[in-house]
Amino acid sequence: MQSGAAPNAIRTKKYQLEKNTFTGIALAKVWRKDWWMALIPLVLFLLPAVFSFSWWWVAGAILVTLIFVLLRSAQVMGVTQMEQGNPLFEKLSYEIDSRQILLKRNEREGMALTWDMIGSVERKGESYVLWLKPPTDAQLPGGWKGWLAKNFQAPVFVMMPFRIFNNPNDLKLLESMLRRKELIA
């Protein structure tokens, strides 16, 4: 854990992200961005039907596409089952200042997210969703494993519902901080 938050930091109540909420938001993000990838197996397996039509080609294309969609969705949902993903789903409180966001399990344990680790912020209903940046090319393995890791990664985010803030001023301060960091419009 890095140095503590500043004395004027925004402190929140404890919050635990539910696995179902994470899965829903992450799957929506993946399929909004990568919907076209499901067309690749569909088109590839329908090509033979163009030259020699058979319902078997059509059924096979639909089946392979469905398997691709299920595997990609299972990959995203797997984040909730992996041991490395457990810190995302623990009951945490946050201390937010101009340098970092401290995710605290208790007074002694936690981790820090610096602002440069956050790629973007969305306002979803009554909460902020802070999307973490994906790993850089230098952090990924080389070769085809690196290509797979880059193109089929699961999004990771931190969710901060408005109800965890102690007062409306903390929420306004967070929003102004996000605007200064150019993370939200």
mmCIF file of C-alpha atoms in Angstrom:
data_model
loop_
_atom_site.group_PDB
_atom_site.id
_atom_site.type_symbol
_atom_site.label_atom_id
_atom_site.label_comp_id
_atom_site.label_asym_id
_atom_site.label_seq_id
_atom_site.Cartn_x
_atom_site.Cartn_y
_atom_site.Cartn_z
ATOM 1 C CA MET A 1 0.000 0.000 0.000
ATOM 2 C CA GLN A 2 1.336 3.417 -0.932
ATOM 3 C CA SER A 3 1.379 6.403 1.353
ATOM 4 C CA GLY A 4 -1.928 7.346 2.927
ATOM 5 C CA ALA A 5 -4.489 9.710 1.500
ATOM 6 C CA ALA A 6 -4.303 13.435 2.084
ATOM 7 C CA PRO A 7 -6.140 14.813 5.133
ATOM 8 C CA ASN A 8 -8.722 16.498 2.870
ATOM 9 C CA ALA A 9 -9.413 13.287 0.931
ATOM 10 C CA ILE A 10 -12.911 12.079 0.138
ATOM 11 C CA ARG A 11 -13.717 9.112 2.364
ATOM 12 C CA THR A 12 -16.564 6.763 1.505
ATOM 13 C CA LYS A 13 -18.618 4.110 3.216
ATOM 14 C CA LYS A 14 -17.796 0.456 2.539
ATOM 15 C CA TYR A 15 -19.147 -1.038 -0.665
ATOM 16 C CA GLN A 16 -19.024 -4.497 -2.218
ATOM 17 C CA LEU A 17 -19.469 -4.954 -5.954
ATOM 18 C CA GLU A 18 -21.752 -7.894 -6.693
ATOM 19 C CA LYS A 19 -20.452 -10.443 -9.193
ATOM 20 C CA ASN A 20 -23.685 -10.322 -11.208
ATOM 21 C CA THR A 21 -23.439 -6.532 -11.529
ATOM 22 C CA PHE A 22 -19.827 -6.807 -12.680
ATOM 23 C CA THR A 23 -20.719 -9.505 -15.215
ATOM 24 C CA GLY A 24 -23.611 -7.515 -16.675
ATOM 25 C CA ILE A 25 -21.625 -4.301 -17.095
ATOM 26 C CA ALA A 26 -18.496 -6.043 -18.414
ATOM 27 C CA LEU A 27 -20.443 -8.165 -20.931
ATOM 28 C CA ALA A 28 -22.321 -5.108 -22.182
ATOM 29 C CA LYS A 29 -19.008 -3.269 -22.687
ATOM 30 C CA VAL A 30 -17.399 -6.216 -24.505
ATOM 31 C CA TRP A 31 -20.317 -6.855 -26.849
ATOM 32 C CA ARG A 32 -20.843 -3.150 -27.594
ATOM 33 C CA LYS A 33 -17.217 -2.963 -28.687
ATOM 34 C CA ASP A 34 -16.653 -6.426 -30.232
ATOM 35 C CA TRP A 35 -20.046 -7.365 -31.716
ATOM 36 C CA TRP A 36 -18.473 -7.577 -35.153
ATOM 37 C CA MET A 37 -16.158 -10.406 -34.051
ATOM 38 C CA ALA A 38 -19.165 -12.720 -33.909
ATOM 39 C CA LEU A 39 -19.662 -12.099 -37.626
ATOM 40 C CA ILE A 40 -16.263 -13.607 -38.522
ATOM 41 C CA PRO A 41 -17.117 -17.267 -37.800
ATOM 42 C CA LEU A 42 -20.604 -16.754 -39.220
ATOM 43 C CA VAL A 43 -19.285 -15.431 -42.544
ATOM 44 C CA LEU A 44 -16.442 -17.956 -42.755
ATOM 45 C CA PHE A 45 -18.746 -20.917 -42.247
ATOM 46 C CA LEU A 46 -21.435 -19.524 -44.568
ATOM 47 C CA LEU A 47 -18.983 -19.124 -47.489
ATOM 48 C CA PRO A 48 -19.277 -22.753 -48.606
ATOM 49 C CA ALA A 49 -23.069 -22.354 -48.657
ATOM 50 C CA VAL A 50 -22.682 -19.628 -51.290
ATOM 51 C CA PHE A 51 -21.057 -22.099 -53.705
ATOM 52 C CA SER A 52 -23.004 -25.200 -52.794
ATOM 53 C CA PHE A 53 -26.051 -24.395 -50.674
ATOM 54 C CA SER A 54 -26.920 -26.790 -47.921
ATOM 55 C CA TRP A 55 -28.783 -26.248 -44.664
ATOM 56 C CA TRP A 56 -25.924 -28.092 -42.962
ATOM 57 C CA TRP A 57 -23.580 -25.184 -43.762
ATOM 58 C CA VAL A 58 -26.087 -22.686 -42.376
ATOM 59 C CA ALA A 59 -26.677 -24.747 -39.224
ATOM 60 C CA GLY A 60 -22.921 -25.246 -38.781
ATOM 61 C CA ALA A 61 -22.259 -21.502 -39.193
ATOM 62 C CA ILE A 62 -24.894 -20.625 -36.603
ATOM 63 C CA LEU A 63 -23.612 -23.287 -34.211
ATOM 64 C CA VAL A 64 -19.966 -22.155 -34.485
ATOM 65 C CA THR A 65 -21.006 -18.515 -34.028
ATOM 66 C CA LEU A 66 -23.048 -19.417 -30.961
ATOM 67 C CA ILE A 67 -20.086 -21.343 -29.514
ATOM 68 C CA PHE A 68 -17.810 -18.314 -30.133
ATOM 69 C CA VAL A 69 -20.266 -15.975 -28.369
ATOM 70 C CA LEU A 70 -20.576 -18.358 -25.411
ATOM 71 C CA LEU A 71 -16.794 -18.800 -25.080
ATOM 72 C CA ARG A 72 -16.147 -15.046 -25.241
ATOM 73 C CA SER A 73 -18.861 -14.420 -22.653
ATOM 74 C CA ALA A 74 -17.478 -17.182 -20.422
ATOM 75 C CA GLN A 75 -14.050 -15.574 -20.620
ATOM 76 C CA VAL A 76 -15.452 -12.282 -19.304
ATOM 77 C CA MET A 77 -17.496 -14.038 -16.624
ATOM 78 C CA GLY A 78 -14.387 -16.007 -15.591
ATOM 79 C CA VAL A 79 -12.971 -12.867 -13.970
ATOM 80 C CA THR A 80 -15.492 -13.380 -11.162
ATOM 81 C CA GLN A 81 -14.213 -16.928 -10.550
ATOM 82 C CA MET A 82 -10.445 -16.357 -10.633
ATOM 83 C CA GLU A 83 -8.520 -15.829 -7.430
ATOM 84 C CA GLN A 84 -6.802 -12.744 -8.911
ATOM 85 C CA GLY A 85 -10.229 -11.137 -9.368
ATOM 86 C CA ASN A 86 -11.295 -11.572 -5.725
ATOM 87 C CA PRO A 87 -10.157 -8.089 -4.616
ATOM 88 C CA LEU A 88 -12.720 -6.600 -7.022
ATOM 89 C CA PHE A 89 -15.547 -8.213 -5.070
ATOM 90 C CA GLU A 90 -14.491 -7.544 -1.466
ATOM 91 C CA LYS A 91 -16.141 -5.000 0.786
ATOM 92 C CA LEU A 92 -13.968 -1.901 0.376
ATOM 93 C CA SER A 93 -14.001 1.735 1.354
ATOM 94 C CA TYR A 94 -12.354 4.386 -0.800
ATOM 95 C CA GLU A 95 -10.161 7.374 0.000
ATOM 96 C CA ILE A 96 -9.892 9.663 -2.996
ATOM 97 C CA ASP A 97 -7.474 12.553 -3.328
ATOM 98 C CA SER A 98 -5.703 14.356 -6.163
ATOM 99 C CA ARG A 99 -2.878 11.752 -6.297
ATOM 100 C CA GLN A 100 -4.654 8.410 -6.049
ATOM 101 C CA ILE A 101 -7.626 6.337 -5.030
ATOM 102 C CA LEU A 102 -6.994 4.089 -2.036
ATOM 103 C CA LEU A 103 -9.111 0.936 -1.974
ATOM 104 C CA LYS A 104 -9.096 -0.064 1.688
ATOM 105 C CA ARG A 105 -10.165 -3.416 3.101
ATOM 106 C CA ASN A 106 -9.515 -2.114 6.613
ATOM 107 C CA GLU A 107 -7.248 0.525 8.218
ATOM 108 C CA ARG A 108 -4.052 -1.465 7.525
ATOM 109 C CA GLU A 109 -4.799 -3.319 4.280
ATOM 110 C CA GLY A 110 -5.568 -1.950 0.847
ATOM 111 C CA MET A 111 -4.148 -0.908 -2.483
ATOM 112 C CA ALA A 112 -3.701 2.298 -4.410
ATOM 113 C CA LEU A 113 -4.880 3.164 -7.890
ATOM 114 C CA THR A 114 -3.092 6.159 -9.346
ATOM 115 C CA TRP A 115 -5.071 8.360 -11.701
ATOM 116 C CA ASP A 116 -2.945 7.317 -14.673
ATOM 117 C CA MET A 117 -4.224 3.728 -14.266
ATOM 118 C CA ILE A 118 -7.778 4.876 -15.047
ATOM 119 C CA GLY A 119 -8.633 5.053 -18.729
ATOM 120 C CA SER A 120 -12.111 6.574 -18.588
ATOM 121 C CA VAL A 121 -15.071 7.184 -16.312
ATOM 122 C CA GLU A 122 -18.757 6.680 -17.125
ATOM 123 C CA ARG A 123 -21.762 7.792 -15.181
ATOM 124 C CA LYS A 124 -24.128 4.811 -15.115
ATOM 125 C CA GLY A 125 -27.387 5.566 -13.381
ATOM 126 C CA GLU A 126 -26.593 6.378 -9.763
ATOM 127 C CA SER A 127 -22.894 5.497 -9.852
ATOM 128 C CA TYR A 128 -19.542 6.204 -11.446
ATOM 129 C CA VAL A 129 -17.771 3.389 -13.278
ATOM 130 C CA LEU A 130 -13.994 3.875 -13.428
ATOM 131 C CA TRP A 131 -12.595 1.752 -16.293
ATOM 132 C CA LEU A 132 -8.991 0.718 -15.779
ATOM 133 C CA LYS A 133 -6.561 0.982 -18.687
ATOM 134 C CA PRO A 134 -5.672 -2.291 -20.416
ATOM 135 C CA PRO A 135 -2.050 -3.466 -20.228
ATOM 136 C CA THR A 136 0.396 -1.920 -22.680
ATOM 137 C CA ASP A 137 2.082 -3.948 -25.426
ATOM 138 C CA ALA A 138 5.279 -4.055 -23.358
ATOM 139 C CA GLN A 139 3.384 -5.707 -20.475
ATOM 140 C CA LEU A 140 1.872 -8.410 -22.695
ATOM 141 C CA PRO A 141 3.637 -11.601 -23.800
ATOM 142 C CA GLY A 142 5.046 -11.781 -27.316
ATOM 143 C CA GLY A 143 3.780 -13.683 -30.326
ATOM 144 C CA TRP A 144 0.303 -15.111 -30.723
ATOM 145 C CA LYS A 145 -0.257 -15.185 -26.940
ATOM 146 C CA GLY A 146 0.215 -11.415 -26.858
ATOM 147 C CA TRP A 147 -2.165 -10.995 -29.783
ATOM 148 C CA LEU A 148 -4.805 -13.110 -28.018
ATOM 149 C CA ALA A 149 -4.324 -11.247 -24.742
ATOM 150 C CA LYS A 150 -4.635 -7.882 -26.492
ATOM 151 C CA ASN A 151 -7.719 -8.718 -28.559
ATOM 152 C CA PHE A 152 -9.651 -10.852 -26.087
ATOM 153 C CA GLN A 153 -9.141 -9.139 -22.756
ATOM 154 C CA ALA A 154 -11.867 -8.706 -20.177
ATOM 155 C CA PRO A 155 -12.564 -5.145 -19.059
ATOM 156 C CA VAL A 156 -11.905 -4.306 -15.411
ATOM 157 C CA PHE A 157 -13.537 -1.456 -13.534
ATOM 158 C CA VAL A 158 -14.197 0.038 -10.115
ATOM 159 C CA MET A 159 -17.790 1.020 -9.382
ATOM 160 C CA MET A 160 -18.635 3.854 -6.980
ATOM 161 C CA PRO A 161 -22.378 4.228 -6.301
ATOM 162 C CA PHE A 162 -23.455 7.681 -5.172
ATOM 163 C CA ARG A 163 -24.909 6.246 -1.940
ATOM 164 C CA ILE A 164 -21.438 5.403 -0.556
ATOM 165 C CA PHE A 165 -20.468 9.074 -0.340
ATOM 166 C CA ASN A 166 -21.021 10.682 3.052
ATOM 167 C CA ASN A 167 -22.500 13.930 1.721
ATOM 168 C CA PRO A 168 -23.367 15.636 -1.591
ATOM 169 C CA ASN A 169 -20.268 17.853 -1.355
ATOM 170 C CA ASP A 170 -18.003 14.783 -1.590
ATOM 171 C CA LEU A 171 -19.800 13.770 -4.771
ATOM 172 C CA LYS A 172 -19.369 17.261 -6.259
ATOM 173 C CA LEU A 173 -15.686 17.257 -5.284
ATOM 174 C CA LEU A 174 -15.174 13.878 -6.967
ATOM 175 C CA GLU A 175 -16.886 15.076 -10.119
ATOM 176 C CA SER A 176 -14.720 18.209 -10.267
ATOM 177 C CA MET A 177 -11.624 16.020 -9.710
ATOM 178 C CA LEU A 178 -12.696 13.761 -12.595
ATOM 179 C CA ARG A 179 -13.187 16.803 -14.841
ATOM 180 C CA ARG A 180 -9.741 18.193 -13.927
ATOM 181 C CA LYS A 181 -8.173 14.820 -14.751
ATOM 182 C CA GLU A 182 -10.137 14.886 -18.060
ATOM 183 C CA LEU A 183 -11.713 11.486 -17.339
ATOM 184 C CA ILE A 184 -15.315 12.646 -17.674
ATOM 185 C CA ALA A 185 -16.910 15.270 -19.917
#
